[in-house]
Tab-separated table of C-alpha atoms and ligand atoms in Angstrom:
chain	number	residue	atom	x	y	z
K	1	UNK	CA	110.832	128.121	63.365
K	2	UNK	CA	108.404	128.351	66.269
K	3	UNK	CA	107.041	125.660	68.510
K	4	UNK	CA	105.038	125.976	71.691
K	5	UNK	CA	104.896	123.754	74.708
K	6	UNK	CA	101.981	123.042	76.976
K	7	UNK	CA	103.410	122.415	80.424
K	8	UNK	CA	106.515	123.951	81.923
K	9	UNK	CA	107.933	121.351	84.333
K	10	UNK	CA	111.315	119.682	84.098
K	11	UNK	CA	110.542	117.901	80.823
K	12	UNK	CA	109.472	121.207	79.283
K	13	UNK	CA	112.643	122.818	80.608
K	14	UNK	CA	114.860	120.196	78.975
K	15	UNK	CA	112.852	120.561	75.736
K	16	UNK	CA	113.521	124.321	75.814
K	17	UNK	CA	117.260	123.677	76.391
K	18	UNK	CA	117.334	121.492	73.279
K	19	UNK	CA	115.222	123.922	71.218
K	20	UNK	CA	117.422	126.879	72.207
K	21	UNK	CA	120.478	125.229	70.651
K	22	UNK	CA	118.603	124.944	67.352
K	23	UNK	CA	117.295	128.538	67.432
K	24	UNK	CA	113.757	127.213	67.752
K	25	UNK	CA	111.654	129.561	69.859
K	26	UNK	CA	109.429	128.122	72.564
K	27	UNK	CA	106.585	129.673	74.534
K	28	UNK	CA	105.395	127.858	77.639
K	29	UNK	CA	101.907	127.592	79.113
K	30	UNK	CA	101.991	126.827	82.840
K	31	UNK	CA	102.042	128.522	86.253
K	32	UNK	CA	104.206	131.670	86.620
K	33	UNK	CA	107.984	131.022	86.918
K	34	UNK	CA	107.616	127.307	86.202
K	35	UNK	CA	110.934	125.541	85.418
K	36	UNK	CA	110.724	125.770	81.604
K	37	UNK	CA	109.839	129.485	81.665
K	38	UNK	CA	112.990	130.375	83.578
K	39	UNK	CA	115.429	129.605	80.773
K	40	UNK	CA	114.213	131.852	77.992
K	41	UNK	CA	112.656	135.286	78.069
K	42	UNK	CA	109.793	134.967	75.598
K	43	UNK	CA	106.201	135.980	76.264
K	44	UNK	CA	105.146	132.895	78.199
K	45	UNK	CA	101.529	132.336	79.173
K	46	UNK	CA	100.465	131.989	82.798
K	47	UNK	CA	97.637	129.528	83.187
K	48	UNK	CA	96.671	125.896	83.398
K	49	UNK	CA	97.482	123.352	80.672
K	50	UNK	CA	93.999	121.948	81.228
K	51	UNK	CA	92.325	125.317	80.504
K	52	UNK	CA	90.978	125.395	76.908
K	53	UNK	CA	91.110	129.197	76.616
K	54	UNK	CA	94.768	129.295	77.721
K	55	UNK	CA	95.625	126.579	75.170
K	56	UNK	CA	93.772	128.567	72.498
K	57	UNK	CA	95.786	131.699	73.376
K	58	UNK	CA	98.997	129.678	73.145
K	59	UNK	CA	98.007	128.302	69.741
K	60	UNK	CA	97.419	131.837	68.419
K	61	UNK	CA	101.126	132.548	68.935
K	62	UNK	CA	102.725	129.552	67.238
K	63	UNK	CA	103.102	127.092	64.346
K	64	UNK	CA	103.459	123.860	66.313
K	65	UNK	CA	101.922	122.826	69.638
K	66	UNK	CA	103.378	120.049	71.753
K	67	UNK	CA	103.073	118.901	75.343
K	68	UNK	CA	105.274	117.674	78.167
K	69	UNK	CA	102.336	116.167	80.034
K	70	UNK	CA	99.375	113.992	79.010
K	71	UNK	CA	96.872	115.569	81.421
K	72	UNK	CA	95.812	118.283	78.968
K	73	UNK	CA	92.471	119.280	77.432
K	74	UNK	CA	92.347	117.195	74.239
K	75	UNK	CA	89.031	118.587	72.983
K	76	UNK	CA	90.520	122.035	72.348
K	77	UNK	CA	93.614	120.423	70.820
K	78	UNK	CA	91.287	118.578	68.415
K	79	UNK	CA	89.557	121.855	67.463
K	80	UNK	CA	92.935	123.517	66.839
K	81	UNK	CA	93.935	120.573	64.599
K	82	UNK	CA	90.688	120.927	62.603
K	83	UNK	CA	91.306	124.633	62.011
K	84	UNK	CA	94.511	123.523	60.295
K	85	UNK	CA	96.629	126.580	61.122
K	86	UNK	CA	98.735	124.951	63.827
K	87	UNK	CA	100.202	121.443	63.953
K	88	UNK	CA	99.607	119.488	67.172
K	89	UNK	CA	102.152	116.803	68.135
K	90	UNK	CA	101.455	114.124	69.066
K	91	UNK	CA	97.869	114.226	67.806
K	92	UNK	CA	94.962	115.045	70.130
K	93	UNK	CA	93.569	111.567	69.407
K	94	UNK	CA	96.821	109.946	70.581
K	95	UNK	CA	96.918	111.996	73.796
K	96	UNK	CA	93.221	111.251	74.408
K	97	UNK	CA	93.734	107.495	74.177
K	98	UNK	CA	96.861	107.543	76.332
K	99	UNK	CA	95.632	109.941	79.035
K	100	UNK	CA	92.981	107.403	80.137
K	101	UNK	CA	95.036	104.414	81.251
K	102	UNK	CA	92.167	101.959	80.733
K	103	UNK	CA	91.395	103.258	77.215
K	104	UNK	CA	95.123	102.981	76.526
K	105	UNK	CA	95.061	99.323	77.621
K	106	UNK	CA	92.010	98.609	75.428
K	107	UNK	CA	93.814	100.220	72.486
K	108	UNK	CA	96.972	98.140	73.039
K	109	UNK	CA	94.998	94.921	73.413
K	110	UNK	CA	93.021	95.629	70.227
K	111	UNK	CA	96.352	95.937	68.380
K	112	UNK	CA	97.562	92.588	69.727
K	113	UNK	CA	100.095	94.108	72.118
K	114	UNK	CA	100.787	92.438	75.473
K	115	UNK	CA	99.644	94.372	78.541
K	116	UNK	CA	98.368	93.730	82.066
K	117	UNK	CA	94.813	92.407	82.238
K	118	UNK	CA	92.498	95.221	83.363
K	119	UNK	CA	88.831	95.684	84.311
K	120	UNK	CA	87.066	99.074	84.539
K	121	UNK	CA	85.141	99.627	87.788
K	122	UNK	CA	82.895	102.181	89.426
K	123	UNK	CA	83.706	103.462	92.888
K	124	UNK	CA	81.714	100.572	94.331
K	125	UNK	CA	82.770	97.891	96.803
K	126	UNK	CA	80.820	95.271	94.888
K	127	UNK	CA	82.475	96.086	91.528
K	128	UNK	CA	85.986	96.206	92.986
K	129	UNK	CA	85.406	92.866	94.750
K	130	UNK	CA	84.094	91.274	91.532
K	131	UNK	CA	87.195	92.480	89.641
K	132	UNK	CA	89.437	91.331	92.506
K	133	UNK	CA	87.902	87.854	92.386
K	134	UNK	CA	88.554	87.660	88.674
K	135	UNK	CA	92.138	89.004	88.765
K	136	UNK	CA	93.206	87.593	92.138
K	137	UNK	CA	94.858	89.315	95.110
K	138	UNK	CA	96.916	91.358	95.421
K	139	UNK	CA	95.744	93.498	92.525
K	140	UNK	CA	96.225	97.169	91.707
K	141	UNK	CA	93.319	99.612	91.754
K	142	UNK	CA	94.253	102.556	89.557
K	143	UNK	CA	92.830	105.911	88.690
K	144	UNK	CA	92.216	105.941	84.920
K	145	UNK	CA	93.227	109.601	84.610
K	146	UNK	CA	95.510	112.269	86.105
K	147	UNK	CA	97.913	109.858	87.778
K	148	UNK	CA	101.676	110.319	88.110
K	149	UNK	CA	104.368	108.972	90.425
K	150	UNK	CA	101.888	106.291	91.504
K	151	UNK	CA	99.574	108.853	93.119
K	152	UNK	CA	96.465	107.244	91.665
K	153	UNK	CA	97.475	103.651	92.497
K	154	UNK	CA	96.133	101.611	95.409
K	155	UNK	CA	97.341	98.098	96.214
K	156	UNK	CA	94.354	95.881	97.039
K	157	UNK	CA	95.976	93.190	99.162
K	158	UNK	CA	92.777	91.248	99.936
K	159	UNK	CA	88.996	91.391	99.644
K	160	UNK	CA	88.903	92.603	103.267
K	161	UNK	CA	91.028	95.680	102.472
K	162	UNK	CA	88.524	97.082	99.939
K	163	UNK	CA	86.267	98.766	102.530
K	164	UNK	CA	89.154	100.886	103.854
K	165	UNK	CA	90.618	101.663	100.400
K	166	UNK	CA	87.294	102.906	99.066
K	167	UNK	CA	87.279	105.706	101.660
K	168	UNK	CA	90.550	107.131	100.277
K	169	UNK	CA	89.781	106.984	96.550
K	170	UNK	CA	89.956	110.128	94.424
K	171	UNK	CA	86.870	111.272	92.554
K	172	UNK	CA	88.097	109.900	89.224
K	173	UNK	CA	87.201	106.964	87.000
K	174	UNK	CA	88.901	103.751	88.103
K	175	UNK	CA	90.029	100.332	86.897
K	176	UNK	CA	91.587	97.265	88.474
K	177	UNK	CA	94.783	95.775	87.094
K	178	UNK	CA	96.154	92.281	87.568
K	179	UNK	CA	99.241	92.231	89.774
K	180	UNK	CA	102.410	91.987	87.698
K	181	UNK	CA	104.881	89.580	89.306
K	182	UNK	CA	107.789	91.223	87.543
K	183	UNK	CA	111.478	90.388	87.544
K	184	UNK	CA	112.450	93.868	86.401
K	185	UNK	CA	110.900	97.021	84.973
K	186	UNK	CA	112.129	98.051	81.533
K	187	UNK	CA	111.543	101.166	79.459
K	188	UNK	CA	112.157	102.251	75.887
K	189	UNK	CA	111.880	105.765	74.475
K	190	UNK	CA	110.589	105.680	70.901
K	191	UNK	CA	110.681	108.477	68.321
K	192	UNK	CA	107.880	108.808	65.755
K	193	UNK	CA	108.634	111.206	62.920
K	194	UNK	CA	106.094	113.289	60.988
K	195	UNK	CA	106.363	110.670	58.201
K	196	UNK	CA	105.523	107.910	60.677
K	197	UNK	CA	109.054	106.474	60.827
K	198	UNK	CA	109.886	104.765	64.099
K	199	UNK	CA	113.300	104.842	65.820
K	200	UNK	CA	113.899	103.518	69.336
K	201	UNK	CA	116.489	104.211	71.994
K	202	UNK	CA	118.141	101.261	73.766
K	203	UNK	CA	116.204	99.366	76.450
K	204	UNK	CA	116.812	100.629	79.973
K	205	UNK	CA	115.987	99.259	83.400
K	206	UNK	CA	114.009	101.386	85.836
K	207	UNK	CA	114.015	100.866	89.586
K	208	UNK	CA	111.117	102.403	91.496
K	209	UNK	CA	110.897	103.252	95.186
K	210	UNK	CA	107.415	103.921	96.588
K	211	UNK	CA	106.050	104.050	93.003
K	212	UNK	CA	108.528	106.804	91.998
K	213	UNK	CA	111.352	106.180	89.568
K	214	UNK	CA	114.572	106.091	91.633
K	215	UNK	CA	117.271	104.780	89.261
K	216	UNK	CA	117.620	104.070	85.545
K	217	UNK	CA	120.307	101.643	84.347
K	218	UNK	CA	121.219	102.194	80.701
K	219	UNK	CA	121.478	99.717	79.103
K	220	UNK	CA	119.171	97.385	81.058
K	221	UNK	CA	121.034	94.608	82.886
K	222	UNK	CA	119.286	91.837	80.960
K	223	UNK	CA	120.290	89.586	78.050
K	224	UNK	CA	120.541	91.280	74.680
K	225	UNK	CA	117.691	89.144	73.377
K	226	UNK	CA	115.436	90.557	76.112
K	227	UNK	CA	116.561	94.107	75.314
K	228	UNK	CA	115.763	93.500	71.642
K	229	UNK	CA	112.338	92.030	72.440
K	230	UNK	CA	111.421	95.056	74.584
K	231	UNK	CA	112.442	97.409	71.782
K	232	UNK	CA	110.349	95.538	69.239
K	233	UNK	CA	107.253	95.665	71.482
K	234	UNK	CA	107.780	99.370	72.206
K	235	UNK	CA	108.269	100.224	68.522
K	236	UNK	CA	105.192	98.238	67.557
K	237	UNK	CA	103.137	99.997	70.237
K	238	UNK	CA	104.159	103.486	69.107
K	239	UNK	CA	103.530	102.648	65.450
K	240	UNK	CA	99.817	102.321	66.375
K	241	UNK	CA	99.562	106.018	67.322
K	242	UNK	CA	99.363	109.196	65.209
K	243	UNK	CA	101.490	112.290	65.413
K	244	UNK	CA	105.159	112.976	65.891
K	245	UNK	CA	107.365	113.163	68.941
K	246	UNK	CA	108.988	110.908	71.477
K	247	UNK	CA	107.059	108.450	73.630
K	248	UNK	CA	108.089	106.566	76.776
K	249	UNK	CA	107.028	102.913	76.921
K	250	UNK	CA	107.122	101.388	80.431
K	251	UNK	CA	107.192	97.589	80.566
K	252	UNK	CA	107.254	94.708	83.030
K	253	UNK	CA	109.715	91.872	82.393
K	254	UNK	CA	107.799	89.019	83.991
K	255	UNK	CA	109.439	86.089	85.800
K	256	UNK	CA	108.166	83.927	82.906
K	257	UNK	CA	110.250	85.993	80.451
K	258	UNK	CA	107.129	87.612	78.945
K	259	UNK	CA	107.149	91.368	78.501
K	260	UNK	CA	103.962	93.333	79.247
K	261	UNK	CA	103.403	97.029	78.609
K	262	UNK	CA	102.643	98.877	81.847
K	263	UNK	CA	101.900	102.279	80.356
K	264	UNK	CA	102.878	104.714	77.637
K	265	UNK	CA	103.684	108.410	77.957
K	266	UNK	CA	103.100	110.604	74.851
K	267	UNK	CA	106.121	112.806	75.614
K	268	UNK	CA	109.752	112.679	76.775
K	269	UNK	CA	110.099	110.294	79.701
K	270	UNK	CA	111.959	110.176	83.024
K	271	UNK	CA	113.669	106.957	81.892
K	272	UNK	CA	115.207	108.929	79.004
K	273	UNK	CA	116.962	111.697	80.977
K	274	UNK	CA	120.200	109.718	80.567
K	275	UNK	CA	120.114	110.294	76.784
K	276	UNK	CA	121.408	113.862	77.308
K	277	UNK	CA	124.838	112.604	78.360
K	278	UNK	CA	124.865	109.053	77.042
K	279	UNK	CA	123.356	109.043	73.523
K	280	UNK	CA	124.232	110.725	70.243
K	281	UNK	CA	121.053	112.840	70.369
K	282	UNK	CA	119.000	113.366	73.540
K	283	UNK	CA	115.303	112.446	73.710
K	284	UNK	CA	114.576	116.178	74.103
K	285	UNK	CA	116.352	117.156	70.918
K	286	UNK	CA	114.822	114.131	69.190
K	287	UNK	CA	111.353	115.377	70.190
K	288	UNK	CA	112.066	118.874	68.870
K	289	UNK	CA	113.504	117.470	65.630
K	290	UNK	CA	110.581	115.046	65.215
K	291	UNK	CA	107.832	117.656	65.621
K	292	UNK	CA	109.576	120.213	63.398
K	293	UNK	CA	110.420	117.708	60.667
K	294	UNK	CA	114.199	118.094	61.075
K	295	UNK	CA	116.517	115.182	60.193
K	296	UNK	CA	116.807	112.241	62.573
K	297	UNK	CA	119.488	109.827	61.355
K	298	UNK	CA	119.002	106.264	62.531
K	299	UNK	CA	122.097	106.324	64.734
K	300	UNK	CA	120.819	109.366	66.641
K	301	UNK	CA	119.587	107.026	69.370
K	302	UNK	CA	122.859	105.086	69.711
K	303	UNK	CA	124.354	104.893	73.192
K	304	UNK	CA	127.871	106.324	73.551
K	305	UNK	CA	128.494	105.106	77.103
K	306	UNK	CA	126.962	103.132	79.949
K	307	UNK	CA	125.145	105.256	82.520
K	308	UNK	CA	122.958	105.351	85.598
K	309	UNK	CA	120.407	108.090	86.228
K	310	UNK	CA	119.456	108.977	89.797
K	311	UNK	CA	116.361	111.069	90.497
K	312	UNK	CA	116.829	113.743	93.165
K	313	UNK	CA	113.714	114.016	95.323
K	314	UNK	CA	112.801	116.710	97.829
K	315	UNK	CA	113.521	115.826	101.464
K	316	UNK	CA	112.261	116.925	104.877
K	317	UNK	CA	113.838	120.396	104.663
K	318	UNK	CA	113.832	122.822	101.681
K	319	UNK	CA	117.476	122.177	100.764
K	320	UNK	CA	118.072	118.619	101.986
K	321	UNK	CA	118.444	117.453	98.379
K	322	UNK	CA	121.410	119.799	97.875
K	323	UNK	CA	123.584	117.411	99.906
K	324	UNK	CA	123.278	114.675	97.317
K	325	UNK	CA	123.911	117.181	94.523
K	326	UNK	CA	127.135	118.261	96.225
K	327	UNK	CA	128.212	114.622	96.461
K	328	UNK	CA	127.484	114.234	92.756
K	329	UNK	CA	129.519	117.336	91.916
K	330	UNK	CA	132.458	115.719	93.723
K	331	UNK	CA	132.097	112.554	91.629
K	332	UNK	CA	133.777	112.167	88.235
K	333	UNK	CA	131.414	111.342	85.378
K	334	UNK	CA	128.348	112.708	87.215
K	335	UNK	CA	126.281	115.575	85.785
K	336	UNK	CA	123.770	117.380	88.002
K	337	UNK	CA	120.516	118.749	86.582
K	338	UNK	CA	118.437	120.934	88.907
K	339	UNK	CA	115.017	121.967	87.672
K	340	UNK	CA	114.525	125.373	89.333
K	341	UNK	CA	111.325	124.350	91.129
K	342	UNK	CA	110.270	127.213	93.342
K	343	UNK	CA	109.488	125.024	96.313
K	344	UNK	CA	110.897	121.713	97.527
K	345	UNK	CA	108.405	119.206	98.895
K	346	UNK	CA	109.048	115.722	100.202
K	347	UNK	CA	109.314	113.235	97.293
K	348	UNK	CA	108.941	115.975	94.662
K	349	UNK	CA	111.291	115.541	91.692
K	350	UNK	CA	113.775	118.417	92.157
K	351	UNK	CA	116.481	117.278	89.776
K	352	UNK	CA	118.482	114.302	88.574
K	353	UNK	CA	122.055	113.131	88.209
K	354	UNK	CA	123.396	111.170	85.252
K	355	UNK	CA	126.514	109.155	85.961
K	356	UNK	CA	128.554	107.900	83.020
K	357	UNK	CA	131.445	105.461	83.153
K	358	UNK	CA	133.413	103.050	81.011
K	359	UNK	CA	131.507	100.078	82.505
K	360	UNK	CA	128.348	99.556	84.548
K	361	UNK	CA	130.470	98.588	87.558
K	362	UNK	CA	132.274	101.920	87.337
K	363	UNK	CA	128.881	103.709	87.188
K	364	UNK	CA	127.712	101.643	90.171
K	365	UNK	CA	130.837	102.564	92.137
K	366	UNK	CA	130.267	106.252	91.411
K	367	UNK	CA	126.592	105.947	92.361
K	368	UNK	CA	127.532	104.325	95.688
K	369	UNK	CA	129.836	107.275	96.362
K	370	UNK	CA	126.990	109.729	95.740
K	371	UNK	CA	124.510	107.801	97.865
K	372	UNK	CA	126.907	107.556	100.815
K	373	UNK	CA	125.756	110.189	103.252
K	374	UNK	CA	128.244	112.783	104.517
K	375	UNK	CA	128.012	111.239	107.974
K	376	UNK	CA	128.912	107.789	106.553
K	377	UNK	CA	131.872	109.116	104.615
K	378	UNK	CA	133.320	110.750	107.735
K	379	UNK	CA	133.348	107.500	109.743
T	1	ATP	P1	104.259	107.535	86.270
T	1	ATP	O1	103.320	108.085	85.235
T	1	ATP	O2	104.941	108.587	87.096
T	1	ATP	O3	105.200	106.483	85.731
T	1	ATP	P2	101.865	106.321	87.385
T	1	ATP	O4	101.203	107.087	88.477
T	1	ATP	O5	101.244	106.384	86.032
T	1	ATP	O6	103.397	106.732	87.345
T	1	ATP	P3	102.201	103.434	87.180
T	1	ATP	O7	103.239	103.511	86.132
T	1	ATP	O8	100.891	102.847	86.836
T	1	ATP	O9	101.966	104.835	87.913
T	1	ATP	O10	102.767	102.613	88.420
T	1	ATP	C1	103.893	103.072	89.162
T	1	ATP	C2	104.702	101.864	89.592
T	1	ATP	O11	103.888	100.983	90.394
T	1	ATP	C3	105.171	100.977	88.436
T	1	ATP	O12	106.330	101.490	87.822
T	1	ATP	C4	105.392	99.665	89.178
T	1	ATP	O13	106.573	99.704	89.945
T	1	ATP	C5	104.191	99.630	90.133
T	1	ATP	N1	103.036	98.966	89.483
T	1	ATP	C6	102.142	99.541	88.664
T	1	ATP	N2	101.215	98.666	88.218
T	1	ATP	C7	101.533	97.490	88.770
T	1	ATP	C8	100.975	96.161	88.686
T	1	ATP	N3	99.887	95.905	87.964
T	1	ATP	N4	101.591	95.183	89.391
T	1	ATP	C9	102.687	95.420	90.144
T	1	ATP	N5	103.257	96.641	90.271
T	1	ATP	C10	102.705	97.664	89.595
T	2	MG	MG1	101.825	107.296	84.317
T	3	MG	MG1	104.425	104.745	85.191
């Protein structure tokens, strides 16, 4: 069986790891030597996942096309679907809706799903101020497209701050989002099979630092009724989209107890890295099985153990992040994943650690050991 992946970052790499075990061949389209290309020796394609001709070349070599990133050219994916020779998962229509965060919000609202109130705006002081008046301050000005790790998000603290913010805005369509006064951030990875069956993983809790996911607690440290509610919302949301694969659903648990969808990713998700060590079947294998029509028993998403996932970010020097990896290697129950990125940059995701333990307090204890700097541990 052959499948092909657009995008060769860490998610693509973990998809290839899962596919390799099932003898499913994968060809990657991305820059030379990108993380996913390093772990098999097939005829990968060097190019951009937003370049239609590169995507077309990729499609000529495979039976199934999938993606590890939503920022892809969906028009060419639609044309490939119409030709009918290659399956595209999830569908180009699904990726198109999701890749524009405002369109995604309109879609969710039209299906009766709870999400943050949002208003599209031009890059105009007047329009941003009008939206700010309606939604209140602070509010979040967001790029509709091409955002990740919060790079397209701008906190608008007051009407006065708009003049300065406008100078720094990217040349992309924008919208303003009501500020979410959340208690916690939750996430659920949901599988959609080729038959449209929906299976969800347990609800996890994500902790962000400077807009980047820092820790994932699995399961989320909230009441079971809240975990169940988040899963129901996430499953309902994914049932409104076409195509197979796994999806990440990011949510805000509000102080009121309401749950709002923040955003959806049409691909494996950072909050689901923990599934490799802690669930019966990882989100990566689930994605491969879903798009190739292989069996996915209901209990494939069941959690075998409590866990905490820690993202490893690049530091000030090229190998600063190795220190934390060494600490993790010294810690029982911790598994280190390094992504093979050719260059470390500050705040770039270089790897992650999943810590398992017989209880969350044991995981927390192990995490504290990893986060203690060498200097601290010597005193
Ligand atoms: P990624 O795709 O890497 O998750 P992104 O660039 O799409 O990130 P968002 O998910 O929109 O960014 O936002 C990143 C983080 O910023 C959220 O996880 C949350 O912590 C905070 N945030 C986003 N929107 C709001 C909001 N409306 N109110 C309060 N905080 C917010
Ligand atoms: Mg996003
Ligand atoms: Mg996000």
